[in-house]
Amino acid sequence: RAKSASPMTSGRSSPKAPRREQVPLPRGSPTCFGAASGSLRAAVGEEPAQPGRELPLADALDAYLKARAEYSASARGHHGIIQFKPEPGSLDFGGWLHTVFSFEGRAILHIVPPLTVVLLEALVIAFLADPALLGDSALDMPNAKEVTAGYQMLVVPVSFLLVFRLNRAAVRFYDARASAGKLIEISRVMVSEAASYWRHDPEARDDLCRWVVAFPVATRNYLRADAPDAYQEMGVVLSRAEAAALQKAQMQPLLCLDRMRKATLAATRSNREDPPETSSCVMRSVEANIGILTGAMGAMERINTTPLPFAYVAHLRTFLVLYLLGLPIVLHCSWGCATPVVTFLIAFAMLGIEGASVTCERPFGLNRNHLPLDYFCQVVAKNVLQILRQTEEAEFVNS
């Protein structure tokens, strides 16, 4: 089992745990965290551990992050997240050009079917109602004033439905981001508590740190309904048995939470340095944070599995399509041959709102507008590594 290199062994020594198998990272693996080419030896930059020696947890995390950085560099552009952050105090000329004229990141695929139908209808009407092409056989279009008066009343309910739809999608997106932020925040707190209060039991401390690193990965897999090989993905951090248990679990985050609780209980029972009141207080604090992690994961699960009711979406799309199908008839009297162009612009604007709502209401996939869950997993691993390194340095100074 990987254990920390820090000399935090004061107090009662903990029993020696079974050795954790060290496995090289697979070359060219398609998984997210185990996909870096090369082996663990290449990732660490040194010879592998000699037989009978164990790789410290901090070194294992360092190799894990190096492998992840290598994979991110090789896979850049495939599922990159688009984030627009205008620079304060600038004219942001380049930002305007990029956001206005770029099709990258727009929700176009969702609106292609209705947009195509509306555009074809506009082209047909423009052709059939053009006297220059068909002469006396041209289609007689109704007077614009007679049609527009009643037709404009349909804009109000359609606009309201679209605004509410987009608002709810934006709320769900930022609620999902807040839950992911809470997951990262509590992970930092838990590892910091373990590093500060469990110096007497490095084994339990490292166990908690390992499962804290695995928790966002398991949450990502659960939200995406994806089950990559857990041993290839987390083989540097988890043992083969632990990775097999994670792979077998129907809901992987629950297994991580359960193992965190077991590590907390083990550290509390082995504490012979602090008074029982202090140990119980630390245990209650860690348990409360595990509950917060459960709530953050549950909030993301709720967002991912509960889209807007079908009745609302069906009503919105029905009247949105009816409104757009009537546009060429209303606009032809005023715009003539330019009706298809004007119809396309209006339809693209209104359908784009619906497409953006569909894209953002469940932001856990690989779309360019979704949350960077892989990056969040990397952030947690980096924070755990930093806390462990800081603890090692502090212990070395005090020794």
mmCIF file of C-alpha atoms in Angstrom:
data_model
loop_
_atom_site.group_PDB
_atom_site.id
_atom_site.type_symbol
_atom_site.label_atom_id
_atom_site.label_comp_id
_atom_site.label_asym_id
_atom_site.label_seq_id
_atom_site.Cartn_x
_atom_site.Cartn_y
_atom_site.Cartn_z
ATOM 1 C CA ARG A 1 0.000 0.000 0.000
ATOM 2 C CA ALA A 2 1.299 3.441 -0.928
ATOM 3 C CA LYS A 3 2.150 5.426 2.164
ATOM 4 C CA SER A 4 3.419 8.907 2.868
ATOM 5 C CA ALA A 5 7.131 9.644 2.898
ATOM 6 C CA SER A 6 6.760 12.023 5.833
ATOM 7 C CA PRO A 7 8.184 11.008 9.206
ATOM 8 C CA MET A 8 4.800 11.336 10.897
ATOM 9 C CA THR A 9 5.144 8.230 13.015
ATOM 10 C CA SER A 10 4.946 9.651 16.517
ATOM 11 C CA GLY A 11 2.840 7.770 19.040
ATOM 12 C CA ARG A 12 1.670 4.190 18.663
ATOM 13 C CA SER A 13 2.874 2.628 15.455
ATOM 14 C CA SER A 14 0.146 1.297 13.209
ATOM 15 C CA PRO A 15 0.222 -2.300 11.941
ATOM 16 C CA LYS A 16 1.878 -2.844 8.601
ATOM 17 C CA ALA A 17 -0.630 -3.026 5.782
ATOM 18 C CA PRO A 18 -0.430 -5.286 2.723
ATOM 19 C CA ARG A 19 1.863 -3.963 0.067
ATOM 20 C CA ARG A 20 0.123 -1.930 -2.625
ATOM 21 C CA GLU A 21 0.955 -3.133 -6.111
ATOM 22 C CA GLN A 22 2.657 -0.557 -8.296
ATOM 23 C CA VAL A 23 1.556 -0.846 -11.903
ATOM 24 C CA PRO A 24 2.860 1.177 -14.866
ATOM 25 C CA LEU A 25 0.401 3.349 -16.662
ATOM 26 C CA PRO A 26 -0.845 1.740 -19.896
ATOM 27 C CA ARG A 27 0.537 3.181 -23.114
ATOM 28 C CA GLY A 28 -2.129 4.779 -25.264
ATOM 29 C CA SER A 29 -5.012 3.900 -22.943
ATOM 30 C CA PRO A 30 -8.240 5.734 -23.933
ATOM 31 C CA THR A 31 -9.303 6.478 -20.381
ATOM 32 C CA CYS A 32 -9.142 9.990 -19.036
ATOM 33 C CA PHE A 33 -6.718 9.693 -16.120
ATOM 34 C CA GLY A 34 -4.830 6.601 -17.179
ATOM 35 C CA ALA A 35 -4.485 7.596 -20.789
ATOM 36 C CA ALA A 36 -1.052 9.140 -20.722
ATOM 37 C CA SER A 37 1.480 7.369 -22.868
ATOM 38 C CA GLY A 38 4.529 5.884 -21.222
ATOM 39 C CA SER A 39 4.906 4.100 -17.940
ATOM 40 C CA LEU A 40 4.977 5.135 -14.326
ATOM 41 C CA ARG A 41 8.725 5.187 -14.576
ATOM 42 C CA ALA A 42 8.550 7.778 -17.356
ATOM 43 C CA ALA A 43 5.908 9.782 -15.485
ATOM 44 C CA VAL A 44 7.948 9.904 -12.285
ATOM 45 C CA GLY A 45 11.201 10.455 -14.131
ATOM 46 C CA GLU A 46 13.173 7.873 -12.148
ATOM 47 C CA GLU A 47 13.681 4.156 -11.727
ATOM 48 C CA PRO A 48 10.714 2.223 -10.319
ATOM 49 C CA ALA A 49 10.745 1.231 -6.677
ATOM 50 C CA GLN A 50 12.998 -1.654 -5.791
ATOM 51 C CA PRO A 51 11.425 -4.950 -4.712
ATOM 52 C CA GLY A 52 10.236 -4.670 -1.130
ATOM 53 C CA ARG A 53 9.978 -0.888 -1.216
ATOM 54 C CA GLU A 54 6.731 1.043 -1.479
ATOM 55 C CA LEU A 55 5.990 4.183 -3.466
ATOM 56 C CA PRO A 56 4.959 6.999 -1.101
ATOM 57 C CA LEU A 57 1.471 8.363 -1.637
ATOM 58 C CA ALA A 58 2.736 11.854 -2.448
ATOM 59 C CA ASP A 59 5.011 10.429 -5.153
ATOM 60 C CA ALA A 60 2.148 8.327 -6.511
ATOM 61 C CA LEU A 61 -0.042 11.417 -6.758
ATOM 62 C CA ASP A 62 2.768 13.320 -8.432
ATOM 63 C CA ALA A 63 3.065 10.576 -11.059
ATOM 64 C CA TYR A 64 -0.705 10.524 -11.433
ATOM 65 C CA LEU A 65 -0.822 14.272 -12.132
ATOM 66 C CA LYS A 66 2.100 14.154 -14.559
ATOM 67 C CA ALA A 67 0.363 11.404 -16.493
ATOM 68 C CA ARG A 68 -2.851 13.414 -16.534
ATOM 69 C CA ALA A 69 -1.015 16.510 -17.793
ATOM 70 C CA GLU A 70 0.578 14.447 -20.567
ATOM 71 C CA TYR A 71 -2.821 13.121 -21.609
ATOM 72 C CA SER A 72 -4.379 16.606 -21.548
ATOM 73 C CA ALA A 73 -1.632 17.917 -23.814
ATOM 74 C CA SER A 74 -2.094 15.079 -26.310
ATOM 75 C CA ALA A 75 -5.917 15.274 -26.298
ATOM 76 C CA ARG A 76 -6.221 19.062 -26.376
ATOM 77 C CA GLY A 77 -8.930 20.229 -28.739
ATOM 78 C CA HIS A 78 -10.990 17.030 -28.693
ATOM 79 C CA HIS A 79 -13.286 17.974 -25.827
ATOM 80 C CA GLY A 80 -11.918 21.334 -24.788
ATOM 81 C CA ILE A 81 -14.149 23.545 -22.684
ATOM 82 C CA ILE A 82 -14.837 26.987 -24.122
ATOM 83 C CA GLN A 83 -14.653 29.661 -21.450
ATOM 84 C CA PHE A 84 -15.071 33.318 -22.328
ATOM 85 C CA LYS A 85 -13.488 35.671 -19.808
ATOM 86 C CA PRO A 86 -13.224 39.268 -21.028
ATOM 87 C CA GLU A 87 -10.250 41.150 -19.667
ATOM 88 C CA PRO A 88 -11.292 43.996 -17.350
ATOM 89 C CA GLY A 89 -10.441 47.500 -18.464
ATOM 90 C CA SER A 90 -10.024 46.565 -22.134
ATOM 91 C CA LEU A 91 -12.075 47.208 -25.268
ATOM 92 C CA ASP A 92 -12.341 43.438 -25.745
ATOM 93 C CA PHE A 93 -12.379 43.836 -29.522
ATOM 94 C CA GLY A 94 -11.013 40.355 -30.074
ATOM 95 C CA GLY A 95 -13.554 38.869 -27.689
ATOM 96 C CA TRP A 96 -16.439 40.412 -29.607
ATOM 97 C CA LEU A 97 -15.108 39.100 -32.912
ATOM 98 C CA HIS A 98 -14.621 35.630 -31.493
ATOM 99 C CA THR A 99 -18.030 35.333 -29.845
ATOM 100 C CA VAL A 100 -19.998 36.855 -32.743
ATOM 101 C CA PHE A 101 -18.421 35.073 -35.696
ATOM 102 C CA SER A 102 -17.404 31.750 -34.143
ATOM 103 C CA PHE A 103 -19.623 28.702 -34.628
ATOM 104 C CA GLU A 104 -17.508 26.680 -32.211
ATOM 105 C CA GLY A 105 -19.453 25.962 -29.051
ATOM 106 C CA ARG A 106 -22.845 26.964 -30.428
ATOM 107 C CA ALA A 107 -25.782 24.583 -29.988
ATOM 108 C CA ILE A 108 -26.363 24.106 -33.728
ATOM 109 C CA LEU A 109 -27.063 20.377 -33.920
ATOM 110 C CA HIS A 110 -30.110 20.668 -31.665
ATOM 111 C CA ILE A 111 -31.806 23.193 -33.959
ATOM 112 C CA VAL A 112 -30.927 21.826 -37.411
ATOM 113 C CA PRO A 113 -34.231 19.920 -38.004
ATOM 114 C CA PRO A 114 -36.707 22.767 -37.291
ATOM 115 C CA LEU A 115 -34.406 25.384 -38.828
ATOM 116 C CA THR A 116 -34.167 23.375 -42.051
ATOM 117 C CA VAL A 117 -37.940 22.963 -42.291
ATOM 118 C CA VAL A 118 -38.598 26.673 -41.727
ATOM 119 C CA LEU A 119 -35.942 27.700 -44.257
ATOM 120 C CA LEU A 120 -37.291 25.332 -46.916
ATOM 121 C CA GLU A 121 -40.787 26.674 -46.382
ATOM 122 C CA ALA A 122 -39.531 30.243 -46.777
ATOM 123 C CA LEU A 123 -37.744 29.341 -50.023
ATOM 124 C CA VAL A 124 -40.851 27.644 -51.429
ATOM 125 C CA ILE A 125 -43.092 30.602 -50.585
ATOM 126 C CA ALA A 126 -40.594 33.081 -52.016
ATOM 127 C CA PHE A 127 -40.540 31.099 -55.264
ATOM 128 C CA LEU A 128 -44.290 30.499 -55.590
ATOM 129 C CA ALA A 129 -45.212 34.085 -54.727
ATOM 130 C CA ASP A 130 -42.690 35.778 -57.044
ATOM 131 C CA PRO A 131 -44.537 37.266 -60.090
ATOM 132 C CA ALA A 132 -41.235 37.869 -61.850
ATOM 133 C CA LEU A 133 -40.714 34.103 -62.086
ATOM 134 C CA LEU A 134 -44.255 32.737 -62.381
ATOM 135 C CA GLY A 135 -46.152 35.723 -63.783
ATOM 136 C CA ASP A 136 -49.916 35.391 -63.379
ATOM 137 C CA SER A 137 -49.459 31.957 -61.851
ATOM 138 C CA ALA A 138 -47.757 33.440 -58.809
ATOM 139 C CA LEU A 139 -49.360 32.694 -55.459
ATOM 140 C CA ASP A 140 -51.478 35.515 -54.022
ATOM 141 C CA MET A 141 -50.271 36.244 -50.502
ATOM 142 C CA PRO A 142 -52.635 37.731 -47.864
ATOM 143 C CA ASN A 143 -52.392 41.389 -46.959
ATOM 144 C CA ALA A 144 -49.733 42.000 -44.351
ATOM 145 C CA LYS A 145 -51.936 44.162 -42.139
ATOM 146 C CA GLU A 146 -54.642 41.518 -41.989
ATOM 147 C CA VAL A 147 -52.239 38.802 -40.912
ATOM 148 C CA THR A 148 -49.798 40.709 -38.716
ATOM 149 C CA ALA A 149 -52.367 42.006 -36.223
ATOM 150 C CA GLY A 150 -53.303 38.560 -34.943
ATOM 151 C CA TYR A 151 -49.955 36.933 -35.606
ATOM 152 C CA GLN A 152 -48.005 39.301 -33.370
ATOM 153 C CA MET A 153 -50.061 38.227 -30.359
ATOM 154 C CA LEU A 154 -48.365 34.840 -30.553
ATOM 155 C CA VAL A 155 -44.966 36.438 -29.895
ATOM 156 C CA VAL A 156 -45.766 37.184 -26.242
ATOM 157 C CA PRO A 157 -46.383 33.615 -24.976
ATOM 158 C CA VAL A 158 -43.585 32.167 -27.113
ATOM 159 C CA SER A 159 -41.124 34.765 -25.818
ATOM 160 C CA PHE A 160 -42.147 34.127 -22.224
ATOM 161 C CA LEU A 161 -41.739 30.379 -22.634
ATOM 162 C CA LEU A 162 -38.287 30.810 -24.172
ATOM 163 C CA VAL A 163 -37.063 33.200 -21.475
ATOM 164 C CA PHE A 164 -38.247 30.911 -18.690
ATOM 165 C CA ARG A 165 -36.631 27.918 -20.404
ATOM 166 C CA LEU A 166 -33.283 29.651 -20.724
ATOM 167 C CA ASN A 167 -33.466 30.964 -17.159
ATOM 168 C CA ARG A 168 -34.039 27.519 -15.702
ATOM 169 C CA ALA A 169 -31.192 26.076 -17.770
ATOM 170 C CA ALA A 170 -28.823 28.790 -16.520
ATOM 171 C CA VAL A 171 -29.882 28.180 -12.907
ATOM 172 C CA ARG A 172 -29.260 24.456 -13.285
ATOM 173 C CA PHE A 173 -25.838 25.103 -14.833
ATOM 174 C CA TYR A 174 -24.677 27.346 -12.000
ATOM 175 C CA ASP A 175 -26.184 25.052 -9.362
ATOM 176 C CA ALA A 176 -24.135 22.239 -10.866
ATOM 177 C CA ARG A 177 -21.010 24.410 -10.762
ATOM 178 C CA ALA A 178 -21.713 25.346 -7.150
ATOM 179 C CA SER A 179 -22.020 21.666 -6.215
ATOM 180 C CA ALA A 180 -18.743 20.863 -7.968
ATOM 181 C CA GLY A 181 -17.112 23.759 -6.127
ATOM 182 C CA LYS A 182 -18.442 22.452 -2.826
ATOM 183 C CA LEU A 183 -16.963 19.037 -3.621
ATOM 184 C CA ILE A 184 -13.535 20.588 -4.193
ATOM 185 C CA GLU A 185 -13.803 22.760 -1.085
ATOM 186 C CA ILE A 186 -14.758 19.930 1.274
ATOM 187 C CA SER A 187 -12.076 17.670 -0.205
ATOM 188 C CA ARG A 188 -9.474 20.262 0.779
ATOM 189 C CA VAL A 189 -10.886 20.542 4.288
ATOM 190 C CA MET A 190 -10.985 16.793 4.869
ATOM 191 C CA VAL A 191 -7.430 16.169 3.707
ATOM 192 C CA SER A 192 -6.173 19.103 5.763
ATOM 193 C CA GLU A 193 -7.919 17.724 8.841
ATOM 194 C CA ALA A 194 -6.454 14.277 8.277
ATOM 195 C CA ALA A 195 -2.952 15.665 7.781
ATOM 196 C CA SER A 196 -3.179 17.757 10.957
ATOM 197 C CA TYR A 197 -5.010 15.444 13.360
ATOM 198 C CA TRP A 198 -4.009 11.939 12.233
ATOM 199 C CA ARG A 199 -0.244 12.108 12.548
ATOM 200 C CA HIS A 200 -0.435 9.082 14.809
ATOM 201 C CA ASP A 201 -1.873 6.915 11.995
ATOM 202 C CA PRO A 202 -0.320 7.666 8.575
ATOM 203 C CA GLU A 203 -1.983 4.570 7.131
ATOM 204 C CA ALA A 204 -5.505 5.792 7.861
ATOM 205 C CA ARG A 205 -4.588 9.296 6.725
ATOM 206 C CA ASP A 206 -3.317 8.031 3.385
ATOM 207 C CA ASP A 207 -6.385 5.831 2.993
ATOM 208 C CA LEU A 208 -8.638 8.859 3.344
ATOM 209 C CA CYS A 209 -6.500 10.881 0.920
ATOM 210 C CA ARG A 210 -6.639 8.141 -1.706
ATOM 211 C CA TRP A 211 -10.415 7.909 -1.601
ATOM 212 C CA VAL A 212 -10.767 11.685 -1.599
ATOM 213 C CA VAL A 213 -8.816 11.693 -4.879
ATOM 214 C CA ALA A 214 -10.954 8.851 -6.227
ATOM 215 C CA PHE A 215 -14.278 10.459 -5.234
ATOM 216 C CA PRO A 216 -14.501 13.160 -7.968
ATOM 217 C CA VAL A 217 -13.409 10.591 -10.563
ATOM 218 C CA ALA A 218 -16.154 8.231 -9.405
ATOM 219 C CA THR A 219 -18.681 11.075 -9.390
ATOM 220 C CA ARG A 220 -17.726 12.032 -12.939
ATOM 221 C CA ASN A 221 -18.112 8.446 -14.121
ATOM 222 C CA TYR A 222 -21.504 8.143 -12.437
ATOM 223 C CA LEU A 223 -22.839 11.385 -13.906
ATOM 224 C CA ARG A 224 -21.674 10.445 -17.399
ATOM 225 C CA ALA A 225 -22.903 6.850 -17.066
ATOM 226 C CA ASP A 226 -19.394 5.836 -18.023
ATOM 227 C CA ALA A 227 -17.388 2.934 -16.594
ATOM 228 C CA PRO A 228 -13.765 3.109 -17.768
ATOM 229 C CA ASP A 229 -11.309 0.593 -16.407
ATOM 230 C CA ALA A 230 -10.801 1.739 -12.821
ATOM 231 C CA TYR A 231 -7.423 -0.014 -12.584
ATOM 232 C CA GLN A 232 -6.078 1.750 -15.664
ATOM 233 C CA GLU A 233 -7.537 5.037 -14.506
ATOM 234 C CA MET A 234 -6.585 4.947 -10.819
ATOM 235 C CA GLY A 235 -3.965 2.183 -10.725
ATOM 236 C CA VAL A 236 -1.260 4.527 -9.444
ATOM 237 C CA VAL A 237 -3.380 5.589 -6.472
ATOM 238 C CA LEU A 238 -5.520 2.521 -5.711
ATOM 239 C CA SER A 239 -4.510 -1.114 -5.389
ATOM 240 C CA ARG A 240 -5.803 -3.748 -7.773
ATOM 241 C CA ALA A 241 -8.343 -4.959 -5.196
ATOM 242 C CA GLU A 242 -9.554 -1.438 -4.473
ATOM 243 C CA ALA A 243 -9.844 -0.634 -8.164
ATOM 244 C CA ALA A 244 -11.755 -3.877 -8.734
ATOM 245 C CA ALA A 245 -14.174 -2.977 -5.931
ATOM 246 C CA LEU A 246 -14.638 0.465 -7.445
ATOM 247 C CA GLN A 247 -15.244 -1.017 -10.882
ATOM 248 C CA LYS A 248 -17.785 -3.470 -9.490
ATOM 249 C CA ALA A 249 -19.743 -0.879 -7.492
ATOM 250 C CA GLN A 250 -23.056 0.077 -9.053
ATOM 251 C CA MET A 251 -22.699 3.606 -7.682
ATOM 252 C CA GLN A 252 -18.995 4.322 -7.390
ATOM 253 C CA PRO A 253 -19.206 7.511 -5.274
ATOM 254 C CA LEU A 254 -20.918 5.591 -2.454
ATOM 255 C CA LEU A 255 -18.009 3.172 -2.253
ATOM 256 C CA CYS A 256 -15.567 6.077 -1.939
ATOM 257 C CA LEU A 257 -17.653 7.623 0.843
ATOM 258 C CA ASP A 258 -17.814 4.294 2.662
ATOM 259 C CA ARG A 259 -14.040 3.866 2.515
ATOM 260 C CA MET A 260 -13.570 7.411 3.830
ATOM 261 C CA ARG A 261 -15.713 6.553 6.831
ATOM 262 C CA LYS A 262 -13.727 3.379 7.489
ATOM 263 C CA ALA A 263 -10.466 5.326 7.393
ATOM 264 C CA THR A 264 -11.951 7.880 9.799
ATOM 265 C CA LEU A 265 -13.029 5.167 12.210
ATOM 266 C CA ALA A 266 -9.626 3.477 12.038
ATOM 267 C CA ALA A 267 -7.818 6.742 12.785
ATOM 268 C CA THR A 268 -10.119 7.488 15.716
ATOM 269 C CA ARG A 269 -9.695 4.044 17.282
ATOM 270 C CA SER A 270 -5.891 4.098 16.942
ATOM 271 C CA ASN A 271 -5.469 7.537 18.517
ATOM 272 C CA ARG A 272 -3.625 7.148 21.818
ATOM 273 C CA GLU A 273 -2.097 10.624 21.843
ATOM 274 C CA ASP A 274 -5.107 12.908 22.152
ATOM 275 C CA PRO A 275 -7.897 12.904 24.735
ATOM 276 C CA PRO A 276 -11.045 11.011 23.735
ATOM 277 C CA GLU A 277 -12.926 14.298 23.508
ATOM 278 C CA THR A 278 -10.514 15.582 20.847
ATOM 279 C CA SER A 279 -10.671 12.362 18.844
ATOM 280 C CA SER A 280 -14.456 12.304 18.879
ATOM 281 C CA CYS A 281 -14.606 15.980 17.873
ATOM 282 C CA VAL A 282 -12.334 15.335 14.901
ATOM 283 C CA MET A 283 -14.400 12.311 13.903
ATOM 284 C CA ARG A 284 -17.630 14.323 14.019
ATOM 285 C CA SER A 285 -16.062 17.036 11.872
ATOM 286 C CA VAL A 286 -14.839 14.583 9.239
ATOM 287 C CA GLU A 287 -18.180 12.769 9.250
ATOM 288 C CA ALA A 288 -20.005 16.065 8.728
ATOM 289 C CA ASN A 289 -17.774 16.821 5.759
ATOM 290 C CA ILE A 290 -18.430 13.372 4.302
ATOM 291 C CA GLY A 291 -22.130 14.195 4.565
ATOM 292 C CA ILE A 292 -21.553 17.442 2.671
ATOM 293 C CA LEU A 293 -19.745 15.512 -0.072
ATOM 294 C CA THR A 294 -22.743 13.203 -0.272
ATOM 295 C CA GLY A 295 -25.044 16.197 -0.613
ATOM 296 C CA ALA A 296 -22.912 17.790 -3.346
ATOM 297 C CA MET A 297 -22.904 14.571 -5.336
ATOM 298 C CA GLY A 298 -26.648 14.217 -4.792
ATOM 299 C CA ALA A 299 -27.289 17.742 -6.039
ATOM 300 C CA MET A 300 -25.412 17.020 -9.269
ATOM 301 C CA GLU A 301 -27.280 13.733 -9.611
ATOM 302 C CA ARG A 302 -30.601 15.561 -9.228
ATOM 303 C CA ILE A 303 -29.690 18.059 -11.945
ATOM 304 C CA ASN A 304 -28.471 15.313 -14.261
ATOM 305 C CA THR A 305 -31.539 13.082 -13.929
ATOM 306 C CA THR A 306 -34.319 15.684 -13.723
ATOM 307 C CA PRO A 307 -34.767 17.727 -16.910
ATOM 308 C CA LEU A 308 -37.632 20.162 -17.352
ATOM 309 C CA PRO A 309 -41.044 18.434 -17.511
ATOM 310 C CA PHE A 310 -41.981 17.055 -20.902
ATOM 311 C CA ALA A 311 -45.292 18.950 -20.904
ATOM 312 C CA TYR A 312 -43.477 22.301 -20.714
ATOM 313 C CA VAL A 313 -40.900 21.458 -23.392
ATOM 314 C CA ALA A 314 -43.546 20.016 -25.725
ATOM 315 C CA HIS A 315 -45.767 23.077 -25.358
ATOM 316 C CA LEU A 316 -42.865 25.451 -25.973
ATOM 317 C CA ARG A 317 -41.580 23.637 -29.042
ATOM 318 C CA THR A 318 -45.054 23.247 -30.542
ATOM 319 C CA PHE A 319 -45.891 26.931 -30.499
ATOM 320 C CA LEU A 320 -42.340 27.958 -31.351
ATOM 321 C CA VAL A 321 -42.468 25.861 -34.538
ATOM 322 C CA LEU A 322 -45.965 27.152 -35.395
ATOM 323 C CA TYR A 323 -44.779 30.721 -34.970
ATOM 324 C CA LEU A 324 -41.740 30.179 -37.181
ATOM 325 C CA LEU A 325 -43.761 28.397 -39.869
ATOM 326 C CA GLY A 326 -46.004 31.441 -40.129
ATOM 327 C CA LEU A 327 -43.100 33.863 -40.467
ATOM 328 C CA PRO A 328 -42.575 33.502 -44.263
ATOM 329 C CA ILE A 329 -46.254 34.253 -44.936
ATOM 330 C CA VAL A 330 -46.202 37.399 -42.797
ATOM 331 C CA LEU A 331 -42.816 38.647 -43.976
ATOM 332 C CA HIS A 332 -43.227 38.079 -47.716
ATOM 333 C CA CYS A 333 -45.471 41.105 -48.283
ATOM 334 C CA SER A 334 -42.796 43.386 -46.825
ATOM 335 C CA TRP A 335 -39.551 41.646 -47.758
ATOM 336 C CA GLY A 336 -40.335 39.845 -50.997
ATOM 337 C CA CYS A 337 -37.370 37.833 -52.263
ATOM 338 C CA ALA A 338 -35.437 38.574 -49.058
ATOM 339 C CA THR A 339 -37.996 36.626 -46.994
ATOM 340 C CA PRO A 340 -35.827 33.459 -46.688
ATOM 341 C CA VAL A 341 -32.895 35.474 -45.320
ATOM 342 C CA VAL A 342 -34.971 37.354 -42.750
ATOM 343 C CA THR A 343 -36.832 34.191 -41.770
ATOM 344 C CA PHE A 344 -33.563 32.325 -41.289
ATOM 345 C CA LEU A 345 -32.148 35.032 -39.004
ATOM 346 C CA ILE A 346 -35.266 35.197 -36.815
ATOM 347 C CA ALA A 347 -35.592 31.403 -36.651
ATOM 348 C CA PHE A 348 -31.894 30.982 -35.823
ATOM 349 C CA ALA A 349 -32.189 33.535 -33.011
ATOM 350 C CA MET A 350 -35.233 31.935 -31.402
ATOM 351 C CA LEU A 351 -34.243 28.321 -31.944
ATOM 352 C CA GLY A 352 -30.762 29.120 -30.659
ATOM 353 C CA ILE A 353 -32.254 29.951 -27.261
ATOM 354 C CA GLU A 354 -33.891 26.544 -27.121
ATOM 355 C CA GLY A 355 -30.673 24.868 -28.271
ATOM 356 C CA ALA A 356 -28.585 26.670 -25.642
ATOM 357 C CA SER A 357 -31.076 25.608 -22.975
ATOM 358 C CA VAL A 358 -30.840 21.958 -24.007
ATOM 359 C CA THR A 359 -27.040 22.116 -23.951
ATOM 360 C CA CYS A 360 -26.716 23.747 -20.523
ATOM 361 C CA GLU A 361 -29.438 22.061 -18.485
ATOM 362 C CA ARG A 362 -27.343 18.889 -17.944
ATOM 363 C CA PRO A 363 -23.723 20.149 -17.976
ATOM 364 C CA PHE A 364 -21.855 16.957 -17.114
ATOM 365 C CA GLY A 365 -21.006 15.512 -20.523
ATOM 366 C CA LEU A 366 -18.239 16.192 -23.024
ATOM 367 C CA ASN A 367 -19.870 19.147 -24.756
ATOM 368 C CA ARG A 368 -17.747 22.260 -25.030
ATOM 369 C CA ASN A 369 -20.264 24.148 -22.880
ATOM 370 C CA HIS A 370 -20.289 21.560 -20.101
ATOM 371 C CA LEU A 371 -18.403 21.673 -16.835
ATOM 372 C CA PRO A 372 -14.740 20.559 -16.998
ATOM 373 C CA LEU A 373 -15.156 17.585 -14.672
ATOM 374 C CA ASP A 374 -11.790 16.106 -15.646
ATOM 375 C CA TYR A 375 -10.133 19.376 -14.620
ATOM 376 C CA PHE A 376 -11.969 19.336 -11.290
ATOM 377 C CA CYS A 377 -10.641 15.832 -10.630
ATOM 378 C CA GLN A 378 -7.155 17.097 -11.343
ATOM 379 C CA VAL A 379 -7.633 20.068 -9.001
ATOM 380 C CA VAL A 380 -8.564 17.773 -6.101
ATOM 381 C CA ALA A 381 -5.518 15.569 -6.732
ATOM 382 C CA LYS A 382 -3.242 18.634 -6.856
ATOM 383 C CA ASN A 383 -4.678 19.967 -3.597
ATOM 384 C CA VAL A 384 -4.171 16.627 -1.852
ATOM 385 C CA LEU A 385 -0.594 16.458 -3.097
ATOM 386 C CA GLN A 386 0.137 20.004 -1.909
ATOM 387 C CA ILE A 387 -1.244 19.323 1.566
ATOM 388 C CA LEU A 388 0.805 16.143 1.884
ATOM 389 C CA ARG A 389 3.987 17.916 0.753
ATOM 390 C CA GLN A 390 3.362 20.772 3.181
ATOM 391 C CA THR A 391 2.869 18.279 5.998
ATOM 392 C CA GLU A 392 6.125 16.526 5.116
ATOM 393 C CA GLU A 393 8.020 19.808 5.136
ATOM 394 C CA ALA A 394 6.530 20.863 8.455
ATOM 395 C CA GLU A 395 7.405 17.531 10.058
ATOM 396 C CA PHE A 396 10.931 17.697 8.660
ATOM 397 C CA VAL A 397 11.446 21.205 10.087
ATOM 398 C CA ASN A 398 10.084 20.188 13.491
ATOM 399 C CA SER A 399 12.068 16.949 13.679
#
